[in-house]
């Protein structure tokens, strides 16, 4: 009788674990590990007098996948004028990081996350982000 109870308990625990894994929000997997204002950014080409590069307005963020699953991430960082600098969808493995930036940043950023190859969740296109979140 105790063997049956033990097996039943194990089965129930496995079902509970599997159920909670299905409810996981993969956006919880992505965390901001760092942000920087005014750090050099090779892709930003702002100059001041005498052709000296100026990074004083750059805003950069570092995002990290904290889960054991591979996730796909879409990121947008807002420029000071209200437009969004978008980045291509990027796959991040466990503990992998990515960087995103705005050359004249406002300090705002958005991101969308899904489990890798999850076709039920559609990440927004660049055009959808630019039009939907303009001036927000």
PDB file of C-alpha atoms in Angstrom, residues 24-74:
ATOM      1  CA  UNK A  24       6.306  30.128 -17.235  1.00  0.00           C
ATOM      2  CA  UNK A  25       6.537  33.652 -18.549  1.00  0.00           C
ATOM      3  CA  UNK A  26       9.748  33.821 -20.504  1.00  0.00           C
ATOM      4  CA  UNK A  27       9.896  37.590 -20.069  1.00  0.00           C
ATOM      5  CA  UNK A  28      10.943  36.813 -16.483  1.00  0.00           C
ATOM      6  CA  UNK A  29      14.060  35.141 -17.918  1.00  0.00           C
ATOM      7  CA  UNK A  30      15.492  38.411 -19.220  1.00  0.00           C
ATOM      8  CA  UNK A  31      16.993  40.824 -16.705  1.00  0.00           C
ATOM      9  CA  UNK A  32      18.834  44.117 -17.065  1.00  0.00           C
ATOM     10  CA  UNK A  33      22.311  43.607 -15.640  1.00  0.00           C
ATOM     11  CA  UNK A  34      23.727  47.056 -16.377  1.00  0.00           C
ATOM     12  CA  UNK A  35      23.000  50.414 -17.966  1.00  0.00           C
ATOM     13  CA  UNK A  36      25.391  53.197 -18.899  1.00  0.00           C
ATOM     14  CA  UNK A  37      25.120  56.826 -19.929  1.00  0.00           C
ATOM     15  CA  UNK A  38      27.873  58.424 -21.992  1.00  0.00           C
ATOM     16  CA  UNK A  39      29.936  55.281 -22.579  1.00  0.00           C
ATOM     17  CA  UNK A  40      31.727  54.945 -25.945  1.00  0.00           C
ATOM     18  CA  UNK A  41      29.594  53.278 -28.600  1.00  0.00           C
ATOM     19  CA  UNK A  42      31.268  52.613 -31.924  1.00  0.00           C
ATOM     20  CA  UNK A  43      27.953  52.596 -33.813  1.00  0.00           C
ATOM     21  CA  UNK A  44      27.028  56.115 -32.668  1.00  0.00           C
ATOM     22  CA  UNK A  45      28.493  58.885 -34.777  1.00  0.00           C
ATOM     23  CA  UNK A  46      27.890  62.160 -33.029  1.00  0.00           C
ATOM     24  CA  UNK A  47      30.597  64.799 -33.283  1.00  0.00           C
ATOM     25  CA  UNK A  48      31.381  68.079 -31.575  1.00  0.00           C
ATOM     26  CA  UNK A  49      33.792  70.834 -32.607  1.00  0.00           C
ATOM     27  CA  UNK A  50      36.928  69.690 -34.362  1.00  0.00           C
ATOM     28  CA  UNK A  51      35.522  66.321 -35.425  1.00  0.00           C
ATOM     29  CA  UNK A  52      35.795  64.960 -31.911  1.00  0.00           C
ATOM     30  CA  UNK A  53      33.402  62.100 -31.224  1.00  0.00           C
ATOM     31  CA  UNK A  54      30.804  62.754 -28.565  1.00  0.00           C
ATOM     32  CA  UNK A  55      29.126  59.929 -26.664  1.00  0.00           C
ATOM     33  CA  UNK A  56      27.618  62.087 -23.911  1.00  0.00           C
ATOM     34  CA  UNK A  57      24.055  61.211 -24.954  1.00  0.00           C
ATOM     35  CA  UNK A  58      24.507  57.485 -25.476  1.00  0.00           C
ATOM     36  CA  UNK A  59      22.427  55.127 -23.384  1.00  0.00           C
ATOM     37  CA  UNK A  60      23.346  51.443 -23.329  1.00  0.00           C
ATOM     38  CA  UNK A  61      21.770  48.476 -21.566  1.00  0.00           C
ATOM     39  CA  UNK A  62      22.959  44.932 -21.005  1.00  0.00           C
ATOM     40  CA  UNK A  63      20.323  42.190 -20.834  1.00  0.00           C
ATOM     41  CA  UNK A  64      20.923  38.599 -19.682  1.00  0.00           C
ATOM     42  CA  UNK A  65      19.014  35.320 -20.000  1.00  0.00           C
ATOM     43  CA  UNK A  66      18.718  33.857 -16.487  1.00  0.00           C
ATOM     44  CA  UNK A  67      16.765  30.736 -17.475  1.00  0.00           C
ATOM     45  CA  UNK A  68      17.913  27.298 -18.610  1.00  0.00           C
ATOM     46  CA  UNK A  69      16.008  27.558 -21.892  1.00  0.00           C
ATOM     47  CA  UNK A  70      17.089  29.307 -25.068  1.00  0.00           C
ATOM     48  CA  UNK A  71      14.980  32.426 -25.578  1.00  0.00           C
ATOM     49  CA  UNK A  72      14.426  34.799 -28.470  1.00  0.00           C
ATOM     50  CA  UNK A  73      14.515  38.513 -27.671  1.00  0.00           C
ATOM     51  CA  UNK A  74      13.373  41.629 -29.531  1.00  0.00           C
TER      52      UNK A  74
END
